[in-house]
CSV table of C-alpha atoms in Angstrom, one decimal:
chain,number,residue,atom,x,y,z
A,1,MET,CA,102.5,147.1,43.3
A,2,ARG,CA,105.0,150.0,43.8
A,3,ARG,CA,108.4,150.0,42.1
A,4,ASP,CA,110.2,149.7,45.5
A,5,ALA,CA,108.2,146.7,46.4
A,6,ILE,CA,109.0,145.0,43.1
A,7,ALA,CA,112.6,145.9,43.5
A,8,GLY,CA,112.7,144.3,46.9
A,9,MET,CA,111.7,141.0,45.4
A,10,LEU,CA,114.6,141.0,42.9
A,11,PRO,CA,117.9,139.2,43.6
A,12,ALA,CA,120.5,141.3,45.5
A,13,ALA,CA,122.7,141.5,42.3
A,14,PHE,CA,119.9,143.3,40.5
A,15,GLN,CA,119.1,145.5,43.4
A,16,ARG,CA,122.7,146.8,43.6
A,17,THR,CA,122.7,147.8,39.9
A,18,MET,CA,119.5,149.9,40.1
A,19,HIS,CA,119.8,153.7,39.6
A,20,PRO,CA,117.3,156.2,38.3
A,21,SER,CA,118.9,156.4,34.8
A,22,GLY,CA,119.2,152.7,34.3
A,23,VAL,CA,117.0,150.3,32.2
A,24,LEU,CA,116.0,148.2,35.2
A,25,TYR,CA,114.6,151.3,37.0
A,26,ALA,CA,112.5,152.1,33.8
A,27,LEU,CA,111.2,148.6,33.5
A,28,LEU,CA,110.1,148.6,37.1
A,29,ASP,CA,108.2,151.9,36.4
A,30,VAL,CA,106.4,150.1,33.6
A,31,MET,CA,105.6,147.1,35.8
A,32,GLU,CA,104.2,149.5,38.5
A,33,GLY,CA,102.0,151.1,35.8
A,34,LEU,CA,100.8,147.6,34.5
A,35,HIS,CA,99.8,146.6,38.0
A,36,SER,CA,98.0,149.9,38.9
A,37,SER,CA,94.6,149.2,37.2
A,38,SER,CA,94.4,145.7,38.7
A,39,GLU,CA,95.3,147.0,42.2
A,40,ALA,CA,92.7,149.7,42.0
A,41,ARG,CA,90.1,147.1,41.1
A,42,LEU,CA,91.3,144.8,44.0
A,43,ASP,CA,91.2,147.7,46.4
A,44,ALA,CA,87.5,148.1,45.7
A,45,VAL,CA,86.5,144.5,45.0
A,46,GLU,CA,83.9,144.5,47.8
A,47,ASP,CA,82.0,147.1,45.7
A,48,LEU,CA,81.4,144.4,43.1
A,49,PHE,CA,79.3,142.4,45.7
A,50,HIS,CA,77.5,145.3,47.4
A,51,PRO,CA,74.0,145.8,46.1
A,52,TYR,CA,74.1,149.6,46.2
A,53,ARG,CA,77.7,150.2,45.0
A,54,CYS,CA,78.0,147.6,42.3
A,55,PRO,CA,77.7,148.5,38.6
A,56,ASP,CA,74.0,148.2,37.3
A,57,ARG,CA,74.9,145.3,35.0
A,58,LEU,CA,75.9,143.2,38.1
A,59,VAL,CA,72.7,143.5,39.9
A,60,PRO,CA,70.8,140.7,38.0
A,61,PHE,CA,73.8,138.5,38.7
A,62,LEU,CA,73.8,139.3,42.4
A,63,ALA,CA,70.0,138.6,42.4
A,64,ARG,CA,70.6,135.1,41.0
A,65,TRP,CA,73.5,134.6,43.5
A,66,VAL,CA,71.3,135.3,46.5
A,67,SER,CA,68.3,133.4,44.9
A,68,VAL,CA,65.9,136.3,44.6
A,69,ASP,CA,66.0,136.6,40.7
A,70,HIS,CA,62.5,135.1,40.6
A,71,LEU,CA,61.2,138.1,42.3
A,72,GLY,CA,63.1,140.6,40.1
A,73,SER,CA,66.6,142.1,40.2
A,74,GLY,CA,66.3,145.2,42.2
A,75,ARG,CA,69.0,146.4,44.6
A,76,ASP,CA,66.7,146.2,47.6
A,77,LEU,CA,65.9,142.6,46.8
A,78,VAL,CA,69.6,141.8,46.6
A,79,ALA,CA,70.3,143.6,49.9
A,80,HIS,CA,67.5,141.7,51.6
A,81,GLY,CA,68.2,138.4,49.9
A,82,THR,CA,69.6,136.5,52.9
A,83,ALA,CA,66.7,137.6,55.1
A,84,LEU,CA,64.2,136.6,52.5
A,85,ALA,CA,65.9,133.2,52.1
A,86,GLN,CA,65.6,132.7,55.9
A,87,TRP,CA,61.9,133.5,56.0
A,88,ARG,CA,61.0,131.8,52.7
A,89,GLY,CA,57.9,129.5,53.0
A,90,THR,CA,56.4,131.6,55.8
A,91,ARG,CA,53.6,134.2,55.6
A,92,GLU,CA,56.1,136.8,56.9
A,93,GLY,CA,58.7,135.9,54.3
A,94,LEU,CA,56.0,136.0,51.5
A,95,ARG,CA,54.7,139.4,52.7
A,96,ALA,CA,58.3,140.7,52.8
A,97,ALA,CA,59.1,139.5,49.4
A,98,VAL,CA,56.1,141.2,47.9
A,99,VAL,CA,56.7,144.5,49.8
A,100,ILE,CA,60.4,144.6,48.7
A,101,ALA,CA,59.8,143.6,45.1
A,102,THR,CA,56.8,145.8,44.5
A,103,GLY,CA,56.9,148.6,47.2
A,104,LEU,CA,53.3,147.7,48.0
A,105,THR,CA,52.9,147.9,51.8
A,106,GLU,CA,49.1,147.6,51.9
A,107,ILE,CA,49.0,143.8,51.7
A,108,GLU,CA,47.5,141.2,54.1
A,109,ILE,CA,48.3,137.5,53.9
A,110,GLU,CA,46.5,135.1,56.1
A,111,GLU,CA,46.0,131.4,56.4
A,112,ALA,CA,42.5,130.1,55.8
A,113,ALA,CA,41.1,128.7,59.0
A,114,ASP,CA,38.9,126.1,57.2
A,115,ARG,CA,41.5,125.0,54.6
A,116,PRO,CA,44.9,123.9,55.5
A,117,PHE,CA,47.8,124.9,53.3
A,118,HIS,CA,45.7,127.7,51.7
A,119,LEU,CA,46.6,131.5,51.8
A,120,ILE,CA,44.4,134.5,51.3
A,121,VAL,CA,46.3,137.4,49.9
A,122,ARG,CA,44.5,140.8,50.0
A,123,ILE,CA,45.6,143.9,48.4
A,124,PRO,CA,43.8,147.2,47.7
A,125,ALA,CA,41.0,147.2,45.2
A,126,GLY,CA,42.1,148.2,41.7
A,127,CYS,CA,45.8,147.9,42.5
A,128,VAL,CA,47.8,148.1,39.3
A,129,LEU,CA,50.4,145.7,40.8
A,130,ALA,CA,47.9,142.8,41.3
A,131,GLU,CA,49.4,140.7,38.5
A,132,GLN,CA,52.9,141.2,39.8
A,133,VAL,CA,51.8,140.3,43.3
A,134,ARG,CA,50.0,137.2,42.0
A,135,HIS,CA,53.2,136.2,40.1
A,136,ILE,CA,55.5,136.7,43.2
A,137,VAL,CA,53.1,134.7,45.4
A,138,GLU,CA,52.9,131.9,42.9
A,139,LEU,CA,56.7,131.6,42.7
A,140,ASP,CA,57.5,132.2,46.4
A,141,LYS,CA,54.8,130.2,48.3
A,142,PRO,CA,55.4,126.7,49.4
A,143,ALA,CA,54.8,124.3,46.5
A,144,ALA,CA,51.9,122.4,48.3
A,145,THR,CA,50.1,125.6,49.3
A,146,THR,CA,47.3,127.1,47.3
A,147,PHE,CA,46.2,130.7,47.4
A,148,GLU,CA,43.5,133.1,46.3
A,149,MET,CA,43.7,136.9,45.7
A,150,GLY,CA,41.2,139.2,47.4
A,151,GLU,CA,40.7,142.8,48.1
A,152,LEU,CA,41.3,144.6,51.4
A,153,PRO,CA,38.2,145.7,53.2
C-alpha cells in the first residue's frame, strides 16, 4: 500500500500535520516498505495455483488438490486434473491418465466382449513403462473392474 493511500486513511488531524521532514511521513514510508513484499505476493497469487508457473515444491500439493497425486505429480497431470476427473472410470479417461502420466501414446484399452467389467490394456512389447502403466491402471480403473496387460500387435 502506497504512503499516500495509507495517509488517506488517517484522521484529518494527522493528515494536516504531515510534511516530508516529519516523523509521521517517515513512519508511513516504513509502513509502505513493510507492505511491499506482501503486495508483490498478492499481485501474483494466481501463479501459486497455475501448474506451469508455480514453484516446483507446490506441484505435489496441487496434484493432491486436483486428485491426481495417485498418478504422479507432474505439471501436465495438474493442468489436466479436472478433465481427468470428469473422465475417470471410463476407457478414455484411463487412457488419458496413462498418456499424460507416462508420455506413452502407443496404448490400447478395450473392454473384453466375453467378460463384463474386464479391460485389456495393450502396450508395445518390451516397453520399459509396463510396471508404471500397470500401477496407474490398477489405481485409476473402476474398483469392480479387472484388467490384464498385453502387447500391441
